[in-house]
mmCIF file of C-alpha atoms in Angstrom:
data_model
loop_
_atom_site.group_PDB
_atom_site.id
_atom_site.type_symbol
_atom_site.label_atom_id
_atom_site.label_comp_id
_atom_site.label_asym_id
_atom_site.label_seq_id
_atom_site.Cartn_x
_atom_site.Cartn_y
_atom_site.Cartn_z
ATOM 1 C CA UNK K 28 117.667 121.325 61.302
ATOM 2 C CA UNK K 29 119.228 120.934 64.757
ATOM 3 C CA UNK K 30 119.341 117.493 66.452
ATOM 4 C CA UNK K 31 116.731 118.687 68.965
ATOM 5 C CA UNK K 32 114.417 119.874 66.194
ATOM 6 C CA UNK K 33 114.901 116.605 64.323
ATOM 7 C CA UNK K 34 113.956 114.639 67.430
ATOM 8 C CA UNK K 35 110.813 116.729 67.948
ATOM 9 C CA UNK K 36 109.801 116.247 64.336
ATOM 10 C CA UNK K 37 110.317 112.518 64.667
ATOM 11 C CA UNK K 38 108.253 112.343 67.865
ATOM 12 C CA UNK K 39 105.452 114.359 66.261
ATOM 13 C CA UNK K 40 104.916 111.585 63.737
ATOM 14 C CA UNK K 41 104.506 108.861 66.349
ATOM 15 C CA UNK K 42 101.394 107.787 68.220
ATOM 16 C CA UNK K 43 101.015 109.291 71.735
ATOM 17 C CA UNK K 44 101.855 106.105 73.732
ATOM 18 C CA UNK K 45 105.060 105.669 71.750
ATOM 19 C CA UNK K 46 106.024 109.330 72.251
ATOM 20 C CA UNK K 47 105.469 108.981 75.986
ATOM 21 C CA UNK K 48 107.501 105.768 76.044
ATOM 22 C CA UNK K 49 110.460 107.316 74.223
ATOM 23 C CA UNK K 50 110.437 110.387 76.407
ATOM 24 C CA UNK K 51 110.455 108.107 79.438
ATOM 25 C CA UNK K 52 113.402 106.122 78.080
ATOM 26 C CA UNK K 53 115.428 109.339 78.302
ATOM 27 C CA UNK K 54 114.241 110.101 81.830
ATOM 28 C CA UNK K 55 115.102 106.590 83.017
ATOM 29 C CA UNK K 56 118.747 107.306 82.353
ATOM 30 C CA UNK K 57 118.595 110.242 84.778
ATOM 31 C CA UNK K 58 118.678 108.519 88.164
ATOM 32 C CA UNK K 59 118.060 111.797 89.993
ATOM 33 C CA UNK K 60 114.867 112.507 88.061
ATOM 34 C CA UNK K 61 111.422 111.133 88.933
ATOM 35 C CA UNK K 62 110.196 108.931 86.086
ATOM 36 C CA UNK K 63 106.601 109.956 86.749
ATOM 37 C CA UNK K 64 106.661 113.741 87.099
ATOM 38 C CA UNK K 65 110.253 114.547 86.010
ATOM 39 C CA UNK K 66 111.006 116.450 89.220
ATOM 40 C CA UNK K 67 114.279 115.996 91.135
ATOM 41 C CA UNK K 68 114.399 113.068 93.551
ATOM 42 C CA UNK K 69 116.123 112.871 96.910
ATOM 43 C CA UNK K 70 118.090 110.013 98.510
ATOM 44 C CA UNK K 71 115.875 108.161 100.959
ATOM 45 C CA UNK K 72 117.024 104.865 102.538
ATOM 46 C CA UNK K 73 119.537 102.080 101.902
ATOM 47 C CA UNK K 74 117.593 98.806 101.556
ATOM 48 C CA UNK K 75 118.285 95.105 100.951
ATOM 49 C CA UNK K 76 116.547 91.783 100.309
ATOM 50 C CA UNK K 77 115.177 90.988 103.759
ATOM 51 C CA UNK K 78 113.213 87.964 102.516
ATOM 52 C CA UNK K 79 115.373 85.688 100.367
ATOM 53 C CA UNK K 80 118.848 87.055 101.047
ATOM 54 C CA UNK K 81 119.794 88.281 97.579
ATOM 55 C CA UNK K 82 123.281 89.828 97.914
ATOM 56 C CA UNK K 83 123.846 93.559 97.801
ATOM 57 C CA UNK K 84 122.315 96.749 99.121
ATOM 58 C CA UNK K 85 120.207 99.171 97.110
ATOM 59 C CA UNK K 86 119.315 102.855 97.185
ATOM 60 C CA UNK K 87 115.849 104.336 97.485
ATOM 61 C CA UNK K 88 115.246 107.728 95.904
ATOM 62 C CA UNK K 89 111.951 109.506 96.516
ATOM 63 C CA UNK K 90 110.281 112.352 94.688
ATOM 64 C CA UNK K 91 109.042 115.024 97.127
ATOM 65 C CA UNK K 92 106.616 116.327 94.499
ATOM 66 C CA UNK K 93 104.532 113.225 93.652
ATOM 67 C CA UNK K 94 105.760 110.826 96.354
ATOM 68 C CA UNK K 95 107.108 108.204 93.956
ATOM 69 C CA UNK K 96 109.997 106.041 95.204
ATOM 70 C CA UNK K 97 112.448 104.203 92.968
ATOM 71 C CA UNK K 98 114.984 101.474 93.830
ATOM 72 C CA UNK K 99 118.474 101.827 92.353
ATOM 73 C CA UNK K 100 121.104 99.111 91.981
ATOM 74 C CA UNK K 101 124.262 101.207 91.732
ATOM 75 C CA UNK K 102 126.650 98.258 92.042
ATOM 76 C CA UNK K 103 124.837 96.068 89.483
ATOM 77 C CA UNK K 104 124.081 93.236 91.909
ATOM 78 C CA UNK K 105 120.975 91.965 90.082
ATOM 79 C CA UNK K 106 120.704 89.736 87.014
ATOM 80 C CA UNK K 107 117.119 90.535 85.908
ATOM 81 C CA UNK K 108 116.918 87.422 83.718
ATOM 82 C CA UNK K 109 117.431 85.101 86.731
ATOM 83 C CA UNK K 110 116.037 87.142 89.619
ATOM 84 C CA UNK K 111 112.639 85.462 89.805
ATOM 85 C CA UNK K 112 113.415 81.968 88.550
ATOM 86 C CA UNK K 113 116.406 81.564 90.886
ATOM 87 C CA UNK K 114 115.406 83.550 93.972
ATOM 88 C CA UNK K 115 111.616 83.376 94.188
ATOM 89 C CA UNK K 116 110.290 80.235 95.927
ATOM 90 C CA UNK K 117 108.029 78.961 93.109
ATOM 91 C CA UNK K 118 110.755 76.620 91.885
ATOM 92 C CA UNK K 119 109.916 74.430 94.921
ATOM 93 C CA UNK K 120 106.106 74.576 94.462
ATOM 94 C CA UNK K 121 104.309 71.325 93.737
ATOM 95 C CA UNK K 122 101.839 71.117 90.848
ATOM 96 C CA UNK K 123 99.686 68.875 93.027
ATOM 97 C CA UNK K 124 99.043 71.817 95.355
ATOM 98 C CA UNK K 125 98.008 74.182 92.540
ATOM 99 C CA UNK K 126 94.407 75.447 92.605
ATOM 100 C CA UNK K 127 92.665 78.335 90.816
ATOM 101 C CA UNK K 128 91.791 81.501 92.670
ATOM 102 C CA UNK K 129 88.373 81.814 94.252
ATOM 103 C CA UNK K 130 86.348 84.836 95.324
ATOM 104 C CA UNK K 131 83.854 85.347 98.137
ATOM 105 C CA UNK K 132 81.365 88.097 97.267
ATOM 106 C CA UNK K 133 79.726 88.159 100.711
ATOM 107 C CA UNK K 134 80.398 89.821 104.042
ATOM 108 C CA UNK K 135 83.467 87.725 104.837
ATOM 109 C CA UNK K 136 84.968 88.574 101.448
ATOM 110 C CA UNK K 137 84.521 92.284 102.142
ATOM 111 C CA UNK K 138 85.978 91.911 105.630
ATOM 112 C CA UNK K 139 89.087 90.192 104.278
ATOM 113 C CA UNK K 140 89.416 92.720 101.445
ATOM 114 C CA UNK K 141 89.279 90.188 98.613
ATOM 115 C CA UNK K 142 88.623 92.884 96.009
ATOM 116 C CA UNK K 143 92.195 93.988 96.556
ATOM 117 C CA UNK K 144 93.092 91.481 93.815
ATOM 118 C CA UNK K 145 92.875 92.528 90.160
ATOM 119 C CA UNK K 146 91.134 89.331 89.049
ATOM 120 C CA UNK K 147 88.156 90.215 91.273
ATOM 121 C CA UNK K 148 87.211 93.121 88.968
ATOM 122 C CA UNK K 149 87.061 91.202 85.690
ATOM 123 C CA UNK K 150 83.657 90.077 84.297
ATOM 124 C CA UNK K 151 83.018 86.615 82.864
ATOM 125 C CA UNK K 152 83.366 85.572 79.221
ATOM 126 C CA UNK K 153 85.913 88.155 78.108
ATOM 127 C CA UNK K 154 89.324 87.931 76.447
ATOM 128 C CA UNK K 155 91.844 88.699 79.152
ATOM 129 C CA UNK K 156 95.617 88.981 79.497
ATOM 130 C CA UNK K 157 97.066 88.678 82.998
ATOM 131 C CA UNK K 158 100.471 90.369 83.097
ATOM 132 C CA UNK K 159 102.700 88.980 85.844
ATOM 133 C CA UNK K 160 100.426 86.011 86.395
ATOM 134 C CA UNK K 161 102.867 84.304 88.770
ATOM 135 C CA UNK K 162 101.777 80.736 89.524
ATOM 136 C CA UNK K 163 98.753 81.060 87.217
ATOM 137 C CA UNK K 164 95.923 80.781 89.759
ATOM 138 C CA UNK K 165 94.127 83.752 88.198
ATOM 139 C CA UNK K 166 94.218 82.054 84.794
ATOM 140 C CA UNK K 167 92.341 79.125 86.284
ATOM 141 C CA UNK K 168 89.789 81.439 87.875
ATOM 142 C CA UNK K 169 89.067 83.228 84.589
ATOM 143 C CA UNK K 170 89.040 80.021 82.535
ATOM 144 C CA UNK K 171 86.401 78.564 84.883
ATOM 145 C CA UNK K 172 84.202 81.591 84.082
ATOM 146 C CA UNK K 173 84.319 81.133 80.329
ATOM 147 C CA UNK K 174 87.099 83.645 79.578
ATOM 148 C CA UNK K 175 89.734 83.321 76.895
ATOM 149 C CA UNK K 176 92.875 83.632 79.011
ATOM 150 C CA UNK K 177 96.468 84.561 78.313
ATOM 151 C CA UNK K 178 99.299 85.047 80.802
ATOM 152 C CA UNK K 179 102.769 86.580 80.891
ATOM 153 C CA UNK K 180 105.377 86.188 83.612
ATOM 154 C CA UNK K 181 109.140 86.499 84.008
ATOM 155 C CA UNK K 182 109.278 83.319 86.124
ATOM 156 C CA UNK K 183 109.835 80.258 83.918
ATOM 157 C CA UNK K 184 108.255 78.064 86.605
ATOM 158 C CA UNK K 185 104.863 79.205 85.271
ATOM 159 C CA UNK K 186 105.423 76.995 82.247
ATOM 160 C CA UNK K 187 104.918 73.891 84.411
ATOM 161 C CA UNK K 188 101.402 75.045 85.291
ATOM 162 C CA UNK K 189 100.627 76.038 81.706
ATOM 163 C CA UNK K 190 101.747 72.658 80.339
ATOM 164 C CA UNK K 191 99.532 70.785 82.787
ATOM 165 C CA UNK K 192 96.405 72.932 82.426
ATOM 166 C CA UNK K 193 96.688 74.059 78.813
ATOM 167 C CA UNK K 194 97.032 77.790 79.484
ATOM 168 C CA UNK K 195 98.491 80.098 76.836
ATOM 169 C CA UNK K 196 101.437 81.846 78.464
ATOM 170 C CA UNK K 197 104.596 83.703 77.548
ATOM 171 C CA UNK K 198 107.695 83.531 79.691
ATOM 172 C CA UNK K 199 109.799 86.685 79.899
ATOM 173 C CA UNK K 200 109.319 90.443 80.265
ATOM 174 C CA UNK K 201 105.953 91.838 79.218
ATOM 175 C CA UNK K 202 105.863 93.622 75.868
ATOM 176 C CA UNK K 203 103.148 94.288 73.314
ATOM 177 C CA UNK K 204 105.254 92.656 70.615
ATOM 178 C CA UNK K 205 103.622 89.490 69.352
ATOM 179 C CA UNK K 206 100.140 90.456 70.535
ATOM 180 C CA UNK K 207 97.631 91.871 68.082
ATOM 181 C CA UNK K 208 96.786 95.543 68.591
ATOM 182 C CA UNK K 209 93.335 96.326 70.070
ATOM 183 C CA UNK K 210 92.722 92.653 70.868
ATOM 184 C CA UNK K 211 92.021 92.245 74.618
ATOM 185 C CA UNK K 212 88.859 93.205 76.499
ATOM 186 C CA UNK K 213 90.635 93.286 79.872
ATOM 187 C CA UNK K 214 94.274 93.355 80.961
ATOM 188 C CA UNK K 215 95.282 92.924 84.594
ATOM 189 C CA UNK K 216 98.537 93.872 86.305
ATOM 190 C CA UNK K 217 98.134 92.469 89.801
ATOM 191 C CA UNK K 218 101.069 93.521 92.011
ATOM 192 C CA UNK K 219 103.191 93.964 88.867
ATOM 193 C CA UNK K 220 103.857 97.683 88.312
ATOM 194 C CA UNK K 221 106.260 97.833 91.233
ATOM 195 C CA UNK K 222 108.426 95.095 89.649
ATOM 196 C CA UNK K 223 108.859 96.687 86.222
ATOM 197 C CA UNK K 224 112.000 98.639 85.261
ATOM 198 C CA UNK K 225 109.867 100.908 83.066
ATOM 199 C CA UNK K 226 106.235 100.914 84.265
ATOM 200 C CA UNK K 227 105.170 103.733 81.923
ATOM 201 C CA UNK K 228 106.405 101.753 78.950
ATOM 202 C CA UNK K 229 104.326 98.812 80.169
ATOM 203 C CA UNK K 230 101.236 101.030 80.345
ATOM 204 C CA UNK K 231 101.911 102.167 76.780
ATOM 205 C CA UNK K 232 102.074 98.513 75.700
ATOM 206 C CA UNK K 233 98.846 97.762 77.574
ATOM 207 C CA UNK K 234 97.208 100.660 75.719
ATOM 208 C CA UNK K 235 98.370 99.278 72.383
ATOM 209 C CA UNK K 236 96.853 95.795 72.761
ATOM 210 C CA UNK K 237 93.722 96.783 74.697
ATOM 211 C CA UNK K 238 90.548 97.238 72.659
ATOM 212 C CA UNK K 239 89.069 100.760 72.490
ATOM 213 C CA UNK K 240 86.643 100.891 75.398
ATOM 214 C CA UNK K 241 88.543 98.052 77.086
ATOM 215 C CA UNK K 242 89.702 98.049 80.685
ATOM 216 C CA UNK K 243 92.922 97.539 82.586
ATOM 217 C CA UNK K 244 93.137 96.801 86.311
ATOM 218 C CA UNK K 245 96.285 97.809 88.187
ATOM 219 C CA UNK K 246 96.974 96.894 91.799
ATOM 220 C CA UNK K 247 100.165 97.925 93.558
ATOM 221 C CA UNK K 248 101.344 98.721 97.088
ATOM 222 C CA UNK K 249 100.630 102.201 98.352
ATOM 223 C CA UNK K 250 104.119 103.590 98.857
ATOM 224 C CA UNK K 251 102.801 106.410 101.056
ATOM 225 C CA UNK K 252 100.530 104.314 103.269
ATOM 226 C CA UNK K 253 100.556 104.813 107.026
ATOM 227 C CA UNK K 254 102.710 101.747 107.646
ATOM 228 C CA UNK K 255 105.078 102.640 104.810
ATOM 229 C CA UNK K 256 105.727 105.990 106.466
ATOM 230 C CA UNK K 257 106.052 104.540 109.971
ATOM 231 C CA UNK K 258 108.173 101.470 109.208
ATOM 232 C CA UNK K 259 110.503 102.746 106.477
ATOM 233 C CA UNK K 260 112.738 99.981 105.125
ATOM 234 C CA UNK K 261 111.047 97.492 107.479
ATOM 235 C CA UNK K 262 107.778 97.848 105.572
ATOM 236 C CA UNK K 263 107.131 94.471 103.997
ATOM 237 C CA UNK K 264 106.480 95.931 100.533
ATOM 238 C CA UNK K 265 109.878 97.588 100.227
ATOM 239 C CA UNK K 266 110.954 94.118 99.024
ATOM 240 C CA UNK K 267 114.201 95.103 97.291
ATOM 241 C CA UNK K 268 115.490 94.311 94.713
ATOM 242 C CA UNK K 269 112.212 92.881 93.375
ATOM 243 C CA UNK K 270 110.161 96.030 93.922
ATOM 244 C CA UNK K 271 111.751 98.716 91.762
ATOM 245 C CA UNK K 272 108.981 101.295 92.227
ATOM 246 C CA UNK K 273 106.705 102.267 95.091
ATOM 247 C CA UNK K 274 103.777 104.335 93.801
ATOM 248 C CA UNK K 275 101.989 106.937 95.838
ATOM 249 C CA UNK K 276 98.336 107.544 95.009
ATOM 250 C CA UNK K 277 99.385 110.691 93.155
ATOM 251 C CA UNK K 278 102.170 109.067 91.114
ATOM 252 C CA UNK K 279 100.030 106.089 90.076
ATOM 253 C CA UNK K 280 97.265 108.385 88.823
ATOM 254 C CA UNK K 281 99.767 110.568 86.967
ATOM 255 C CA UNK K 282 101.316 107.530 85.257
ATOM 256 C CA UNK K 283 97.915 106.199 84.160
ATOM 257 C CA UNK K 284 96.737 109.533 82.809
ATOM 258 C CA UNK K 285 100.041 110.132 81.007
ATOM 259 C CA UNK K 286 99.481 106.857 79.154
ATOM 260 C CA UNK K 287 96.117 108.163 77.920
ATOM 261 C CA UNK K 288 93.803 106.174 80.187
ATOM 262 C CA UNK K 289 90.655 107.380 81.892
ATOM 263 C CA UNK K 290 90.673 106.509 85.602
ATOM 264 C CA UNK K 291 87.305 104.965 86.462
ATOM 265 C CA UNK K 292 88.147 103.696 89.951
ATOM 266 C CA UNK K 293 91.010 104.510 92.289
ATOM 267 C CA UNK K 294 90.508 102.866 95.655
ATOM 268 C CA UNK K 295 92.570 101.770 98.626
ATOM 269 C CA UNK K 296 91.637 98.134 99.303
ATOM 270 C CA UNK K 297 93.984 95.947 101.307
ATOM 271 C CA UNK K 298 93.624 92.240 101.949
ATOM 272 C CA UNK K 299 93.806 91.908 105.719
ATOM 273 C CA UNK K 300 96.244 88.988 105.317
ATOM 274 C CA UNK K 301 98.825 91.577 104.225
ATOM 275 C CA UNK K 302 99.020 92.829 107.806
ATOM 276 C CA UNK K 303 99.625 89.297 109.078
ATOM 277 C CA UNK K 304 102.505 89.120 106.588
ATOM 278 C CA UNK K 305 103.792 92.447 107.907
ATOM 279 C CA UNK K 306 103.881 91.399 111.565
ATOM 280 C CA UNK K 307 105.479 88.044 110.757
ATOM 281 C CA UNK K 308 107.998 89.816 108.535
ATOM 282 C CA UNK K 309 108.971 92.070 111.435
ATOM 283 C CA UNK K 310 109.292 89.114 113.804
ATOM 284 C CA UNK K 311 111.694 87.312 111.459
ATOM 285 C CA UNK K 312 113.854 90.243 110.290
ATOM 286 C CA UNK K 313 117.533 89.433 109.715
ATOM 287 C CA UNK K 314 120.572 91.581 108.796
ATOM 288 C CA UNK K 315 121.485 92.265 105.161
ATOM 289 C CA UNK K 316 122.487 89.143 103.242
ATOM 290 C CA UNK K 317 120.495 86.748 105.444
ATOM 291 C CA UNK K 318 117.203 85.050 104.685
ATOM 292 C CA UNK K 319 114.063 85.424 106.748
ATOM 293 C CA UNK K 320 112.604 82.358 108.496
ATOM 294 C CA UNK K 321 109.132 83.510 107.477
ATOM 295 C CA UNK K 322 109.889 83.707 103.752
ATOM 296 C CA UNK K 323 112.480 80.892 103.565
ATOM 297 C CA UNK K 324 111.277 77.714 105.219
ATOM 298 C CA UNK K 325 114.722 76.184 105.671
ATOM 299 C CA UNK K 326 115.786 79.014 108.028
ATOM 300 C CA UNK K 327 114.988 78.103 111.677
ATOM 301 C CA UNK K 328 112.998 80.376 113.976
ATOM 302 C CA UNK K 329 114.584 81.533 117.212
ATOM 303 C CA UNK K 330 112.844 80.758 120.482
ATOM 304 C CA UNK K 331 111.744 84.340 121.127
ATOM 305 C CA UNK K 332 110.454 84.581 117.554
ATOM 306 C CA UNK K 333 108.319 81.502 118.065
ATOM 307 C CA UNK K 334 106.677 83.146 121.061
ATOM 308 C CA UNK K 335 105.996 86.280 119.025
ATOM 309 C CA UNK K 336 104.436 84.166 116.259
ATOM 310 C CA UNK K 337 101.935 82.796 118.762
ATOM 311 C CA UNK K 338 100.973 86.287 119.918
ATOM 312 C CA UNK K 339 100.514 87.463 116.327
ATOM 313 C CA UNK K 340 98.310 84.442 115.561
ATOM 314 C CA UNK K 341 96.125 85.066 118.631
ATOM 315 C CA UNK K 342 95.651 88.743 117.795
ATOM 316 C CA UNK K 343 94.724 87.865 114.228
ATOM 317 C CA UNK K 344 92.507 84.800 114.662
ATOM 318 C CA UNK K 345 90.670 85.565 117.891
ATOM 319 C CA UNK K 346 90.660 89.356 118.062
ATOM 320 C CA UNK K 347 90.332 90.187 114.360
ATOM 321 C CA UNK K 348 92.968 92.904 114.671
ATOM 322 C CA UNK K 349 94.092 92.725 111.048
ATOM 323 C CA UNK K 350 90.546 92.926 109.669
ATOM 324 C CA UNK K 351 89.839 96.006 111.758
ATOM 325 C CA UNK K 352 93.148 97.628 110.827
ATOM 326 C CA UNK K 353 92.734 96.961 107.100
ATOM 327 C CA UNK K 354 89.210 98.291 106.833
ATOM 328 C CA UNK K 355 89.972 101.388 108.937
ATOM 329 C CA UNK K 356 93.137 102.379 107.070
ATOM 330 C CA UNK K 357 91.463 101.770 103.711
ATOM 331 C CA UNK K 358 88.558 103.993 104.703
ATOM 332 C CA UNK K 359 91.088 106.743 105.439
ATOM 333 C CA UNK K 360 92.902 106.024 102.119
ATOM 334 C CA UNK K 361 96.153 105.216 103.918
ATOM 335 C CA UNK K 362 95.980 101.436 103.595
ATOM 336 C CA UNK K 363 98.736 99.350 102.013
ATOM 337 C CA UNK K 364 97.197 98.520 98.608
ATOM 338 C CA UNK K 365 95.900 100.568 95.679
ATOM 339 C CA UNK K 366 93.359 99.352 93.119
ATOM 340 C CA UNK K 367 92.932 101.306 89.889
ATOM 341 C CA UNK K 368 90.505 100.461 87.081
ATOM 342 C CA UNK K 369 91.396 102.170 83.803
ATOM 343 C CA UNK K 370 89.519 102.524 80.517
ATOM 344 C CA UNK K 371 90.962 103.064 77.085
ATOM 345 C CA UNK K 372 88.748 105.676 75.405
ATOM 346 C CA UNK K 373 86.887 104.491 72.315
ATOM 347 C CA UNK K 374 87.884 107.721 70.578
ATOM 348 C CA UNK K 375 90.532 110.302 71.444
ATOM 349 C CA UNK K 376 89.219 112.623 74.113
ATOM 350 C CA UNK K 377 86.368 110.333 75.246
#
């Protein structure tokens, strides 16, 4: 038996999510190949950390077939084990300022686009795992609604919140190992997929620990939104080296279906605050290697930037520009955020 035949025989004896994961592991080693559709990618832009000043520049490669964009670190600038704990600002957050998420179901909630968040789709009194839970506000929201909550995050600062509020969390990369198979009613990945080195492997792990008939909610920036196309590397969600993947609508759907999920909802819903972040991000842009005054409080604003901040605030607060922009672009499916609700079939083929 040839090595290729032996590999195929081995894969045939594995469950489908594991086969997909192993096939993806091979594709990940091929930097010129799209990890979603396996087509050839093309060099796009050179990008850098324009928020927190992480050293180094990074390459974007985009797939012309499905629109997926991947960030490459050819010089090995990033230490994944310390990226979030050392460079993200949560290390300076005060526990006294922590509060659980809240949700407005009325007109103002719709206008602001609050259902852009994954937690907004989860019913009460279920067993839920929040992958990439960050500062843990969603855990508090679900716990207040009678849910059994678990959280996972790479940032060790989450442990401070968990110790104070009694949440069950795991610090480190998400994996199904250690969780019982078919055990969660809902799993959320809120602005997480873009951070993962191997998002398809994460979906396979979600499949493994989700109950048959259970649901997963994925939210992630729309890498082919109108602003993404217009602004290029200045788009706020490029966010290298933290965002490793930018999903188009097509590539996100392909990844979910390849993992065996049924797509129940695929919407473009953007919180209008995201556009405020975008304009302020543009106002405070700095060259590679420098921190932004908007994202790093210790960096001073220049005089002209202060004037621009005032104009942005007036347009937002008194004219409602960001609300109008968010709702219009979402209606046209070219807004900045995707929401996808997935279901694990109760039986194969259902």
